[in-house]
Amino acid sequence: CSTTCGLGTYWRSVQCSTHVDSDCATLRRPDPAKRCHLRPCASWKVGNWSKCSRNCSGGFQIREIQCVDSRDHRSLRPFHCRFLAGLPPPLTASCNVEPCEEWQVEPWSECSSSCGGGVQKRGVTCPGGLCDWTKRPTSTTSCSGHPCCHWVAGNWDPCTVSCGGGFQKRTVHCVASENSKTESQDQCLCDHEPRPPEFQKCNPQACRKNADLLCTKDNLSASFCQTLKTMKKCSVPTVRAQCCLSCSQTHVAHTQRPRKRQPLKIPKAP
């Protein structure tokens, strides 16, 4: 064949056996040439390198390699390229062998929300641009995941006394702001705001003395009020208010008028 690859030609000598061409004029002359194709003219086709797997401290990149026909660039089976001189082009190569730099991180910012889930941010930079991007610290994080809660106070109970100073109480609960349901202490926290008082003083005004004139009955039993009166507890405002009738009754004590002392007469000496 006239070529080692691709389309070629076989050549041969054709002449009349008598060595006189006219003697063979009536005969069909055989073709002196014939096409031949031993194998395709193969070559390697290489693609572009991929992005390096790392931007520092040594990574690798790959590319595609194909065995193709050098004339029409159609793909061939790899064994067609085994006759090519030298080794096949490399599939991989090292890249970015410079040592990696350290990431620079700034302090976390305050949480965007005090409750209910917020976000904290911080700056993350690589001054020289040669940091390992696979080890980049996070620049955001979640915070304040506990529910948003607030204090809810109930109505005040009636005062323990109507005058003279008493106290009253109410219920105080820490509830979630979303559904106003009472949460357990480990789920709902209200430390961000002061707790409302559960107790307070009430009716500090002194009990009126003229109220005894309007009193027709003790609020406590008569015997108990008499006992308190005997113990001289009527001066206590709350006792006087509860035992107004007994304490208003005047106890007249019958006592003898004290005798006027006579001057002691001392007899004169004779």
Coordinates of C-alpha atoms in Angstrom, one line a residue:
C1 CA 0.0 0.0 0.0
S2 CA 1.2 3.4 -0.8
T3 CA 0.6 4.7 2.8
T4 CA 0.8 3.3 6.2
C5 CA -2.5 4.7 7.3
G6 CA -5.6 6.1 5.8
L7 CA -6.5 5.7 2.1
G8 CA -3.7 4.4 -0.1
T9 CA -3.2 2.5 -3.4
Y10 CA -1.8 -0.8 -4.4
W11 CA 0.2 -0.7 -7.6
R12 CA 1.2 -3.5 -9.9
S13 CA 2.7 -4.0 -13.3
V14 CA 0.4 -5.1 -16.1
Q15 CA 1.7 -6.2 -19.5
C16 CA 0.9 -8.7 -22.2
S17 CA 2.5 -12.1 -21.8
T18 CA 4.1 -11.8 -25.2
H19 CA 5.5 -8.5 -24.2
V20 CA 3.6 -7.1 -27.3
D21 CA 0.7 -5.1 -26.1
S22 CA -1.1 -5.5 -29.5
D23 CA -1.3 -9.2 -29.0
C24 CA -3.6 -8.5 -26.0
A25 CA -5.7 -5.8 -27.6
T26 CA -8.8 -7.9 -27.6
L27 CA -8.5 -8.8 -23.9
R28 CA -9.6 -6.6 -21.0
R29 CA -6.6 -5.1 -19.3
P30 CA -6.5 -5.7 -15.6
D31 CA -6.4 -2.6 -13.3
P32 CA -2.9 -1.7 -12.5
A33 CA -4.0 -0.1 -9.2
K34 CA -6.4 -0.8 -6.3
R35 CA -7.4 1.2 -3.2
C36 CA -6.0 0.1 0.1
H37 CA -6.9 1.2 3.7
L38 CA -4.7 -0.5 6.3
R39 CA -5.9 1.5 9.3
P40 CA -7.1 5.0 10.1
C41 CA -4.6 7.8 10.6
A42 CA -5.1 8.2 14.3
S43 CA -4.1 11.0 16.7
W44 CA -4.8 12.1 20.2
K45 CA -7.3 14.9 20.8
V46 CA -7.0 16.6 24.2
G47 CA -9.6 18.8 25.9
N48 CA -9.2 21.7 28.2
W49 CA -8.0 21.3 31.7
S50 CA -10.6 21.4 34.5
K51 CA -10.6 23.8 37.4
C52 CA -8.0 22.9 40.0
S53 CA -9.4 20.9 42.9
R54 CA -7.7 23.2 45.4
N55 CA -6.5 26.8 45.1
C56 CA -3.4 26.3 47.3
S57 CA -1.2 23.6 48.8
G58 CA -1.4 21.4 45.8
G59 CA -4.4 20.2 43.9
F60 CA -5.1 18.4 40.6
Q61 CA -6.9 19.0 37.4
I62 CA -8.1 16.6 34.7
R63 CA -8.9 16.7 31.0
E64 CA -10.5 14.5 28.4
I65 CA -8.4 12.6 25.9
Q66 CA -9.8 11.0 22.8
C67 CA -8.3 8.9 19.9
V68 CA -9.6 10.4 16.7
D69 CA -9.1 10.2 13.0
S70 CA -6.7 13.0 12.0
R71 CA -8.5 13.6 8.8
D72 CA -12.2 13.8 9.6
H73 CA -11.8 14.0 13.4
R74 CA -14.2 11.2 14.1
S75 CA -13.7 9.2 17.3
L76 CA -11.8 6.0 17.1
R77 CA -11.3 3.2 19.4
P78 CA -8.2 3.7 21.7
F79 CA -6.3 0.8 20.2
H80 CA -6.0 2.7 16.9
C81 CA -3.6 5.2 18.7
R82 CA -1.3 2.5 20.0
F83 CA 1.0 2.9 17.0
L84 CA 1.6 6.6 17.8
A85 CA 5.1 7.4 19.0
G86 CA 5.6 8.3 22.6
L87 CA 3.2 8.1 25.6
P88 CA -0.4 9.3 25.5
P89 CA -0.9 12.8 26.8
P90 CA -1.4 12.9 30.6
L91 CA -5.0 12.8 31.9
T92 CA -4.2 14.6 35.2
A93 CA -1.7 17.3 36.3
S94 CA -0.8 19.0 39.6
C95 CA -1.8 22.6 40.2
N96 CA -1.7 25.5 42.7
V97 CA 1.2 24.1 44.7
E98 CA 1.7 27.3 46.7
P99 CA 1.2 26.9 50.5
C100 CA -2.3 27.9 51.8
E101 CA -2.7 31.1 53.9
E102 CA -4.7 31.3 57.1
W103 CA -8.3 32.6 57.0
Q104 CA -8.9 35.9 58.9
V105 CA -12.1 36.0 60.9
E106 CA -13.8 38.9 62.8
P107 CA -15.8 38.6 66.0
W108 CA -19.5 37.6 65.8
S109 CA -22.0 40.3 65.6
E110 CA -25.0 40.6 68.0
C111 CA -27.9 38.3 67.3
S112 CA -30.4 39.8 64.9
S113 CA -33.2 38.8 67.3
S114 CA -33.4 38.2 71.0
C115 CA -35.7 35.2 70.6
G116 CA -37.5 33.1 68.1
G117 CA -34.4 32.4 66.0
G118 CA -31.9 35.0 64.7
V119 CA -28.7 35.2 62.8
Q120 CA -25.2 36.2 63.7
K121 CA -22.6 37.3 61.1
R122 CA -18.9 37.8 61.0
G123 CA -16.3 38.8 58.4
V124 CA -14.2 36.1 56.8
T125 CA -11.4 37.2 54.5
C126 CA -8.3 35.8 52.8
P127 CA -5.9 38.7 52.4
G128 CA -3.6 37.1 49.8
G129 CA -6.3 35.0 48.1
L130 CA -4.4 31.7 48.7
C131 CA -6.6 30.2 51.4
D132 CA -8.1 26.7 51.2
W133 CA -11.7 27.3 50.2
T134 CA -12.8 23.9 51.3
K135 CA -11.9 25.0 54.9
R136 CA -13.4 28.4 54.8
P137 CA -15.0 29.3 58.3
T138 CA -18.7 30.0 58.3
S139 CA -19.7 33.6 58.1
T140 CA -23.2 33.1 59.5
T141 CA -24.7 31.1 62.4
S142 CA -28.1 30.7 64.0
C143 CA -28.8 32.2 67.5
S144 CA -31.5 32.8 70.1
G145 CA -33.5 29.7 69.1
H146 CA -35.7 29.8 72.3
P147 CA -39.3 30.9 71.9
C148 CA -40.2 34.6 72.3
C149 CA -41.9 34.9 75.7
H150 CA -43.2 37.6 78.0
W151 CA -44.8 37.9 81.4
V152 CA -48.6 37.8 81.8
A153 CA -50.1 38.9 85.1
G154 CA -53.6 38.1 86.2
N155 CA -56.1 40.3 88.0
W156 CA -55.4 41.3 91.6
D157 CA -57.3 39.4 94.3
P158 CA -59.5 41.4 96.7
C159 CA -57.5 43.2 99.5
T160 CA -57.3 41.2 102.7
V161 CA -58.7 44.2 104.7
S162 CA -60.8 47.2 103.9
C163 CA -58.7 49.7 105.8
G164 CA -55.6 49.8 108.0
G165 CA -53.2 48.3 105.5
G166 CA -53.5 44.8 103.9
F167 CA -52.2 43.0 100.8
Q168 CA -53.4 41.4 97.7
K169 CA -51.9 38.9 95.2
R170 CA -52.2 37.8 91.6
T171 CA -50.8 35.0 89.4
V172 CA -47.8 35.7 87.1
H173 CA -46.8 33.4 84.2
C174 CA -44.1 33.3 81.5
V175 CA -45.9 32.6 78.2
A176 CA -44.9 32.3 74.6
S177 CA -45.7 35.3 72.5
E178 CA -46.9 33.2 69.5
N179 CA -49.6 31.2 71.1
S180 CA -49.9 32.7 74.6
K181 CA -49.5 29.3 76.2
T182 CA -47.6 28.7 79.4
E183 CA -44.2 27.1 78.6
S184 CA -42.0 25.0 80.8
Q185 CA -39.1 26.8 82.3
D186 CA -36.6 25.1 80.0
Q187 CA -38.4 26.2 76.9
C188 CA -39.6 29.7 77.7
L189 CA -37.4 32.3 79.3
C190 CA -38.5 35.8 80.4
D191 CA -35.2 37.0 81.8
H192 CA -35.0 39.8 79.3
E193 CA -37.8 41.8 81.1
P194 CA -38.5 42.3 84.8
R195 CA -41.0 40.0 86.5
P196 CA -44.2 41.8 87.5
P197 CA -44.8 41.7 91.3
E198 CA -47.2 39.0 92.7
F199 CA -48.0 40.9 95.9
Q200 CA -48.8 44.5 96.7
K201 CA -50.0 46.5 99.6
C202 CA -53.6 47.8 99.6
N203 CA -56.0 49.9 101.6
P204 CA -53.3 51.7 103.6
Q205 CA -55.8 54.3 104.9
A206 CA -56.6 54.3 108.6
C207 CA -59.9 52.9 109.7
R208 CA -62.4 55.7 110.5
K209 CA -63.3 56.0 114.2
N210 CA -66.8 57.2 113.4
A211 CA -67.4 53.9 111.7
D212 CA -68.2 52.6 115.2
L213 CA -71.4 54.7 115.1
L214 CA -72.5 52.9 111.9
C215 CA -71.6 49.4 113.2
T216 CA -74.5 47.2 114.2
K217 CA -72.8 43.8 114.3
D218 CA -69.4 42.3 114.8
N219 CA -67.9 40.5 111.7
L220 CA -66.3 37.9 114.0
S221 CA -68.1 36.0 116.8
A222 CA -69.1 38.0 119.8
S223 CA -67.2 35.8 122.2
F224 CA -64.0 36.1 120.2
C225 CA -64.4 39.9 120.0
Q226 CA -64.9 40.1 123.7
T227 CA -61.8 38.1 124.3
L228 CA -59.8 40.5 122.0
K229 CA -61.4 43.4 123.8
T230 CA -60.3 42.0 127.2
M231 CA -56.8 41.6 125.8
K232 CA -56.9 45.3 124.9
K233 CA -56.6 44.7 121.2
C234 CA -59.2 47.1 120.1
S235 CA -56.5 49.7 119.4
V236 CA -55.4 47.6 116.5
P237 CA -57.2 48.9 113.4
T238 CA -58.0 45.5 111.9
V239 CA -59.4 44.2 115.2
R240 CA -61.5 47.3 115.6
A241 CA -62.8 46.9 112.1
Q242 CA -63.8 43.3 112.6
C243 CA -65.1 43.7 116.1
C244 CA -66.6 47.2 115.7
L245 CA -69.6 46.6 117.9
S246 CA -67.8 45.1 120.8
C247 CA -64.9 47.6 120.6
S248 CA -67.4 50.6 120.5
Q249 CA -69.1 49.6 123.7
T250 CA -67.9 51.7 126.6
H251 CA -67.0 49.8 129.8
V252 CA -67.8 51.9 132.8
A253 CA -65.6 51.2 135.7
H254 CA -67.1 51.9 139.2
T255 CA -64.4 53.2 141.3
Q256 CA -64.4 55.0 144.6
R257 CA -63.5 58.7 144.6
P258 CA -60.1 59.0 146.2
R259 CA -60.2 60.6 149.6
K260 CA -58.6 63.9 150.0
R261 CA -55.5 63.5 152.2
Q262 CA -55.7 65.4 155.5
P263 CA -52.6 67.1 156.6
L264 CA -50.9 65.4 159.5
K265 CA -51.2 67.4 162.6
I266 CA -48.2 67.3 164.8
P267 CA -48.9 68.2 168.5
K268 CA -47.0 71.2 169.8
A269 CA -44.5 70.7 172.6
P270 CA -45.7 71.9 176.0

